[in-house]
Amino acid sequence: MKKTIQIFSMLLIALTVMSSCKKDTDPADRDFFVGTYRGTVSYSKGDTQINSTDGKVTVTKVSDTYSFFFGNNIPDITGVKFQESGNTYISVGTGVVGITIDANNLKIGVSNTNGTWTANCTR
């Protein structure tokens, strides 16, 4: 019985150590860029020009696509997929190429039929 308790205790310690190591997971292995970024944002389409040095972009994820919700009356960018490149993710797909994101930075340079978006934000 003493041996069983000793083995159980060692397993419990090992599980505790393994679960605490998960906090050190490489950010590229999880959805680390979901959240709010702040910085310079802009949007233009035709006569509409919106610029802000105090803008914000909120990034959300549903399934395997991401959405970028802007403040300042800037239209949202939705349905974006990413490809990993080291610890940085790069947007892929028609009409949304030009978004890079990592643990601390969001850069957007997207131009399509719906307008042109730029962002240089951090969190």
mmCIF file with all atom_site columns, C-alpha atoms in Angstrom:
data_model
loop_
_atom_site.group_PDB
_atom_site.id
_atom_site.type_symbol
_atom_site.label_atom_id
_atom_site.label_alt_id
_atom_site.label_comp_id
_atom_site.label_asym_id
_atom_site.label_entity_id
_atom_site.label_seq_id
_atom_site.pdbx_PDB_ins_code
_atom_site.Cartn_x
_atom_site.Cartn_y
_atom_site.Cartn_z
_atom_site.occupancy
_atom_site.B_iso_or_equiv
_atom_site.pdbx_formal_charge
_atom_site.auth_seq_id
_atom_site.auth_comp_id
_atom_site.auth_asym_id
_atom_site.auth_atom_id
_atom_site.pdbx_PDB_model_num
ATOM 1   C CA . MET A 1 1   ? 0.000   0.000  0.000   1.00 0.00 ? 1   MET A CA 1
ATOM 2   C CA . LYS A 1 2   ? 2.853   2.348  0.874   1.00 0.00 ? 2   LYS A CA 1
ATOM 3   C CA . LYS A 1 3   ? 4.399   1.717  -2.551  1.00 0.00 ? 3   LYS A CA 1
ATOM 4   C CA . THR A 1 4   ? 1.064   2.501  -4.279  1.00 0.00 ? 4   THR A CA 1
ATOM 5   C CA . ILE A 1 5   ? 0.748   5.819  -2.451  1.00 0.00 ? 5   ILE A CA 1
ATOM 6   C CA . GLN A 1 6   ? 4.337   6.663  -3.343  1.00 0.00 ? 6   GLN A CA 1
ATOM 7   C CA . ILE A 1 7   ? 3.731   5.930  -7.044  1.00 0.00 ? 7   ILE A CA 1
ATOM 8   C CA . PHE A 1 8   ? 0.472   7.912  -7.005  1.00 0.00 ? 8   PHE A CA 1
ATOM 9   C CA . SER A 1 9   ? 2.242   10.867 -5.368  1.00 0.00 ? 9   SER A CA 1
ATOM 10  C CA . MET A 1 10  ? 4.989   10.825 -7.996  1.00 0.00 ? 10  MET A CA 1
ATOM 11  C CA . LEU A 1 11  ? 2.393   10.751 -10.788 1.00 0.00 ? 11  LEU A CA 1
ATOM 12  C CA . LEU A 1 12  ? 0.569   13.680 -9.221  1.00 0.00 ? 12  LEU A CA 1
ATOM 13  C CA . ILE A 1 13  ? 3.802   15.683 -9.012  1.00 0.00 ? 13  ILE A CA 1
ATOM 14  C CA . ALA A 1 14  ? 4.650   14.839 -12.622 1.00 0.00 ? 14  ALA A CA 1
ATOM 15  C CA . LEU A 1 15  ? 1.193   15.998 -13.797 1.00 0.00 ? 15  LEU A CA 1
ATOM 16  C CA . THR A 1 16  ? 1.565   19.236 -11.855 1.00 0.00 ? 16  THR A CA 1
ATOM 17  C CA . VAL A 1 17  ? 4.952   19.931 -13.431 1.00 0.00 ? 17  VAL A CA 1
ATOM 18  C CA . MET A 1 18  ? 3.641   19.120 -16.917 1.00 0.00 ? 18  MET A CA 1
ATOM 19  C CA . SER A 1 19  ? 0.605   21.377 -16.545 1.00 0.00 ? 19  SER A CA 1
ATOM 20  C CA . SER A 1 20  ? 2.722   24.275 -15.267 1.00 0.00 ? 20  SER A CA 1
ATOM 21  C CA . CYS A 1 21  ? 5.051   23.880 -18.260 1.00 0.00 ? 21  CYS A CA 1
ATOM 22  C CA . LYS A 1 22  ? 2.112   24.402 -20.607 1.00 0.00 ? 22  LYS A CA 1
ATOM 23  C CA . LYS A 1 23  ? 2.194   28.083 -19.657 1.00 0.00 ? 23  LYS A CA 1
ATOM 24  C CA . ASP A 1 24  ? 5.510   28.297 -21.508 1.00 0.00 ? 24  ASP A CA 1
ATOM 25  C CA . THR A 1 25  ? 3.986   27.044 -24.751 1.00 0.00 ? 25  THR A CA 1
ATOM 26  C CA . ASP A 1 26  ? 5.276   28.782 -27.850 1.00 0.00 ? 26  ASP A CA 1
ATOM 27  C CA . PRO A 1 27  ? 2.695   31.442 -28.787 1.00 0.00 ? 27  PRO A CA 1
ATOM 28  C CA . ALA A 1 28  ? 2.596   30.054 -32.323 1.00 0.00 ? 28  ALA A CA 1
ATOM 29  C CA . ASP A 1 29  ? 0.967   26.910 -30.890 1.00 0.00 ? 29  ASP A CA 1
ATOM 30  C CA . ARG A 1 30  ? -2.177  28.664 -29.655 1.00 0.00 ? 30  ARG A CA 1
ATOM 31  C CA . ASP A 1 31  ? -4.581  31.475 -30.539 1.00 0.00 ? 31  ASP A CA 1
ATOM 32  C CA . PHE A 1 32  ? -2.319  34.035 -28.964 1.00 0.00 ? 32  PHE A CA 1
ATOM 33  C CA . PHE A 1 33  ? -3.355  36.946 -31.134 1.00 0.00 ? 33  PHE A CA 1
ATOM 34  C CA . VAL A 1 34  ? -7.042  36.987 -30.254 1.00 0.00 ? 34  VAL A CA 1
ATOM 35  C CA . GLY A 1 35  ? -7.599  40.228 -28.354 1.00 0.00 ? 35  GLY A CA 1
ATOM 36  C CA . THR A 1 36  ? -7.399  44.003 -28.757 1.00 0.00 ? 36  THR A CA 1
ATOM 37  C CA . TYR A 1 37  ? -4.586  45.928 -30.416 1.00 0.00 ? 37  TYR A CA 1
ATOM 38  C CA . ARG A 1 38  ? -4.164  49.708 -30.315 1.00 0.00 ? 38  ARG A CA 1
ATOM 39  C CA . GLY A 1 39  ? -2.349  52.069 -32.627 1.00 0.00 ? 39  GLY A CA 1
ATOM 40  C CA . THR A 1 40  ? -2.661  53.847 -35.973 1.00 0.00 ? 40  THR A CA 1
ATOM 41  C CA . VAL A 1 41  ? -5.531  52.725 -38.239 1.00 0.00 ? 41  VAL A CA 1
ATOM 42  C CA . SER A 1 42  ? -6.971  54.008 -41.487 1.00 0.00 ? 42  SER A CA 1
ATOM 43  C CA . TYR A 1 43  ? -9.594  53.190 -44.085 1.00 0.00 ? 43  TYR A CA 1
ATOM 44  C CA . SER A 1 44  ? -10.409 54.673 -47.466 1.00 0.00 ? 44  SER A CA 1
ATOM 45  C CA . LYS A 1 45  ? -12.903 54.014 -50.213 1.00 0.00 ? 45  LYS A CA 1
ATOM 46  C CA . GLY A 1 46  ? -13.865 56.642 -52.759 1.00 0.00 ? 46  GLY A CA 1
ATOM 47  C CA . ASP A 1 47  ? -14.566 59.889 -50.917 1.00 0.00 ? 47  ASP A CA 1
ATOM 48  C CA . THR A 1 48  ? -14.472 58.184 -47.500 1.00 0.00 ? 48  THR A CA 1
ATOM 49  C CA . GLN A 1 49  ? -11.230 58.718 -45.595 1.00 0.00 ? 49  GLN A CA 1
ATOM 50  C CA . ILE A 1 50  ? -10.884 57.675 -41.938 1.00 0.00 ? 50  ILE A CA 1
ATOM 51  C CA . ASN A 1 51  ? -7.577  58.039 -40.067 1.00 0.00 ? 51  ASN A CA 1
ATOM 52  C CA . SER A 1 52  ? -6.829  57.643 -36.383 1.00 0.00 ? 52  SER A CA 1
ATOM 53  C CA . THR A 1 53  ? -3.619  57.572 -34.385 1.00 0.00 ? 53  THR A CA 1
ATOM 54  C CA . ASP A 1 54  ? -5.634  56.321 -31.399 1.00 0.00 ? 54  ASP A CA 1
ATOM 55  C CA . GLY A 1 55  ? -7.437  53.428 -33.108 1.00 0.00 ? 55  GLY A CA 1
ATOM 56  C CA . LYS A 1 56  ? -8.171  49.928 -31.959 1.00 0.00 ? 56  LYS A CA 1
ATOM 57  C CA . VAL A 1 57  ? -8.662  46.584 -33.652 1.00 0.00 ? 57  VAL A CA 1
ATOM 58  C CA . THR A 1 58  ? -10.282 43.648 -31.869 1.00 0.00 ? 58  THR A CA 1
ATOM 59  C CA . VAL A 1 59  ? -9.357  40.228 -33.235 1.00 0.00 ? 59  VAL A CA 1
ATOM 60  C CA . THR A 1 60  ? -11.746 37.278 -32.773 1.00 0.00 ? 60  THR A CA 1
ATOM 61  C CA . LYS A 1 61  ? -11.712 33.684 -33.959 1.00 0.00 ? 61  LYS A CA 1
ATOM 62  C CA . VAL A 1 62  ? -14.574 31.404 -34.983 1.00 0.00 ? 62  VAL A CA 1
ATOM 63  C CA . SER A 1 63  ? -13.555 27.934 -36.155 1.00 0.00 ? 63  SER A CA 1
ATOM 64  C CA . ASP A 1 64  ? -10.483 28.516 -38.331 1.00 0.00 ? 64  ASP A CA 1
ATOM 65  C CA . THR A 1 65  ? -11.268 32.046 -39.506 1.00 0.00 ? 65  THR A CA 1
ATOM 66  C CA . TYR A 1 66  ? -10.494 35.364 -37.872 1.00 0.00 ? 66  TYR A CA 1
ATOM 67  C CA . SER A 1 67  ? -12.300 38.698 -37.861 1.00 0.00 ? 67  SER A CA 1
ATOM 68  C CA . PHE A 1 68  ? -10.910 42.180 -37.317 1.00 0.00 ? 68  PHE A CA 1
ATOM 69  C CA . PHE A 1 69  ? -13.308 44.660 -35.739 1.00 0.00 ? 69  PHE A CA 1
ATOM 70  C CA . PHE A 1 70  ? -12.211 48.285 -35.959 1.00 0.00 ? 70  PHE A CA 1
ATOM 71  C CA . GLY A 1 71  ? -13.364 51.274 -33.970 1.00 0.00 ? 71  GLY A CA 1
ATOM 72  C CA . ASN A 1 72  ? -13.671 54.726 -35.562 1.00 0.00 ? 72  ASN A CA 1
ATOM 73  C CA . ASN A 1 73  ? -16.484 53.712 -37.977 1.00 0.00 ? 73  ASN A CA 1
ATOM 74  C CA . ILE A 1 74  ? -14.077 51.607 -40.049 1.00 0.00 ? 74  ILE A CA 1
ATOM 75  C CA . PRO A 1 75  ? -15.723 48.568 -41.685 1.00 0.00 ? 75  PRO A CA 1
ATOM 76  C CA . ASP A 1 76  ? -14.716 45.164 -40.316 1.00 0.00 ? 76  ASP A CA 1
ATOM 77  C CA . ILE A 1 77  ? -12.611 42.557 -42.094 1.00 0.00 ? 77  ILE A CA 1
ATOM 78  C CA . THR A 1 78  ? -14.016 39.048 -41.600 1.00 0.00 ? 78  THR A CA 1
ATOM 79  C CA . GLY A 1 79  ? -13.368 35.492 -42.739 1.00 0.00 ? 79  GLY A CA 1
ATOM 80  C CA . VAL A 1 80  ? -9.571  35.709 -42.734 1.00 0.00 ? 80  VAL A CA 1
ATOM 81  C CA . LYS A 1 81  ? -7.394  32.586 -42.695 1.00 0.00 ? 81  LYS A CA 1
ATOM 82  C CA . PHE A 1 82  ? -3.717  32.526 -41.763 1.00 0.00 ? 82  PHE A CA 1
ATOM 83  C CA . GLN A 1 83  ? -0.576  30.628 -42.598 1.00 0.00 ? 83  GLN A CA 1
ATOM 84  C CA . GLU A 1 84  ? 2.136   30.246 -39.967 1.00 0.00 ? 84  GLU A CA 1
ATOM 85  C CA . SER A 1 85  ? 5.617   31.575 -40.615 1.00 0.00 ? 85  SER A CA 1
ATOM 86  C CA . GLY A 1 86  ? 7.686   31.034 -37.472 1.00 0.00 ? 86  GLY A CA 1
ATOM 87  C CA . ASN A 1 87  ? 6.000   32.962 -34.654 1.00 0.00 ? 87  ASN A CA 1
ATOM 88  C CA . THR A 1 88  ? 4.223   35.248 -37.115 1.00 0.00 ? 88  THR A CA 1
ATOM 89  C CA . TYR A 1 89  ? 1.013   34.533 -38.979 1.00 0.00 ? 89  TYR A CA 1
ATOM 90  C CA . ILE A 1 90  ? 0.357   35.861 -42.481 1.00 0.00 ? 90  ILE A CA 1
ATOM 91  C CA . SER A 1 91  ? -3.130  36.185 -43.981 1.00 0.00 ? 91  SER A CA 1
ATOM 92  C CA . VAL A 1 92  ? -3.968  34.081 -47.021 1.00 0.00 ? 92  VAL A CA 1
ATOM 93  C CA . GLY A 1 93  ? -6.910  34.152 -49.397 1.00 0.00 ? 93  GLY A CA 1
ATOM 94  C CA . THR A 1 94  ? -8.481  36.381 -51.980 1.00 0.00 ? 94  THR A CA 1
ATOM 95  C CA . GLY A 1 95  ? -8.957  40.004 -50.969 1.00 0.00 ? 95  GLY A CA 1
ATOM 96  C CA . VAL A 1 96  ? -7.354  39.767 -47.506 1.00 0.00 ? 96  VAL A CA 1
ATOM 97  C CA . VAL A 1 97  ? -3.643  39.341 -48.229 1.00 0.00 ? 97  VAL A CA 1
ATOM 98  C CA . GLY A 1 98  ? -1.619  41.871 -46.281 1.00 0.00 ? 98  GLY A CA 1
ATOM 99  C CA . ILE A 1 99  ? -2.256  41.078 -42.608 1.00 0.00 ? 99  ILE A CA 1
ATOM 100 C CA . THR A 1 100 ? 0.591   39.960 -40.356 1.00 0.00 ? 100 THR A CA 1
ATOM 101 C CA . ILE A 1 101 ? 0.237   39.304 -36.672 1.00 0.00 ? 101 ILE A CA 1
ATOM 102 C CA . ASP A 1 102 ? 2.347   37.986 -33.816 1.00 0.00 ? 102 ASP A CA 1
ATOM 103 C CA . ALA A 1 103 ? 2.150   38.014 -30.032 1.00 0.00 ? 103 ALA A CA 1
ATOM 104 C CA . ASN A 1 104 ? 2.567   41.797 -29.798 1.00 0.00 ? 104 ASN A CA 1
ATOM 105 C CA . ASN A 1 105 ? 2.050   43.383 -33.220 1.00 0.00 ? 105 ASN A CA 1
ATOM 106 C CA . LEU A 1 106 ? -0.702  43.671 -35.810 1.00 0.00 ? 106 LEU A CA 1
ATOM 107 C CA . LYS A 1 107 ? 0.029   45.125 -39.236 1.00 0.00 ? 107 LYS A CA 1
ATOM 108 C CA . ILE A 1 108 ? -2.665  45.456 -41.880 1.00 0.00 ? 108 ILE A CA 1
ATOM 109 C CA . GLY A 1 109 ? -2.260  46.581 -45.464 1.00 0.00 ? 109 GLY A CA 1
ATOM 110 C CA . VAL A 1 110 ? -5.332  45.225 -47.255 1.00 0.00 ? 110 VAL A CA 1
ATOM 111 C CA . SER A 1 111 ? -6.821  46.628 -50.433 1.00 0.00 ? 111 SER A CA 1
ATOM 112 C CA . ASN A 1 112 ? -9.784  45.102 -52.249 1.00 0.00 ? 112 ASN A CA 1
ATOM 113 C CA . THR A 1 113 ? -13.090 46.160 -53.815 1.00 0.00 ? 113 THR A CA 1
ATOM 114 C CA . ASN A 1 114 ? -14.451 47.025 -50.356 1.00 0.00 ? 114 ASN A CA 1
ATOM 115 C CA . GLY A 1 115 ? -11.722 49.593 -49.639 1.00 0.00 ? 115 GLY A CA 1
ATOM 116 C CA . THR A 1 116 ? -8.209  49.946 -48.279 1.00 0.00 ? 116 THR A CA 1
ATOM 117 C CA . TRP A 1 117 ? -7.346  49.266 -44.632 1.00 0.00 ? 117 TRP A CA 1
ATOM 118 C CA . THR A 1 118 ? -4.087  49.947 -42.825 1.00 0.00 ? 118 THR A CA 1
ATOM 119 C CA . ALA A 1 119 ? -3.119  49.343 -39.225 1.00 0.00 ? 119 ALA A CA 1
ATOM 120 C CA . ASN A 1 120 ? 0.067   49.486 -37.222 1.00 0.00 ? 120 ASN A CA 1
ATOM 121 C CA . CYS A 1 121 ? -0.961  48.351 -33.758 1.00 0.00 ? 121 CYS A CA 1
ATOM 122 C CA . THR A 1 122 ? 0.480   46.755 -30.620 1.00 0.00 ? 122 THR A CA 1
ATOM 123 C CA . ARG A 1 123 ? -0.869  45.361 -27.396 1.00 0.00 ? 123 ARG A CA 1
#
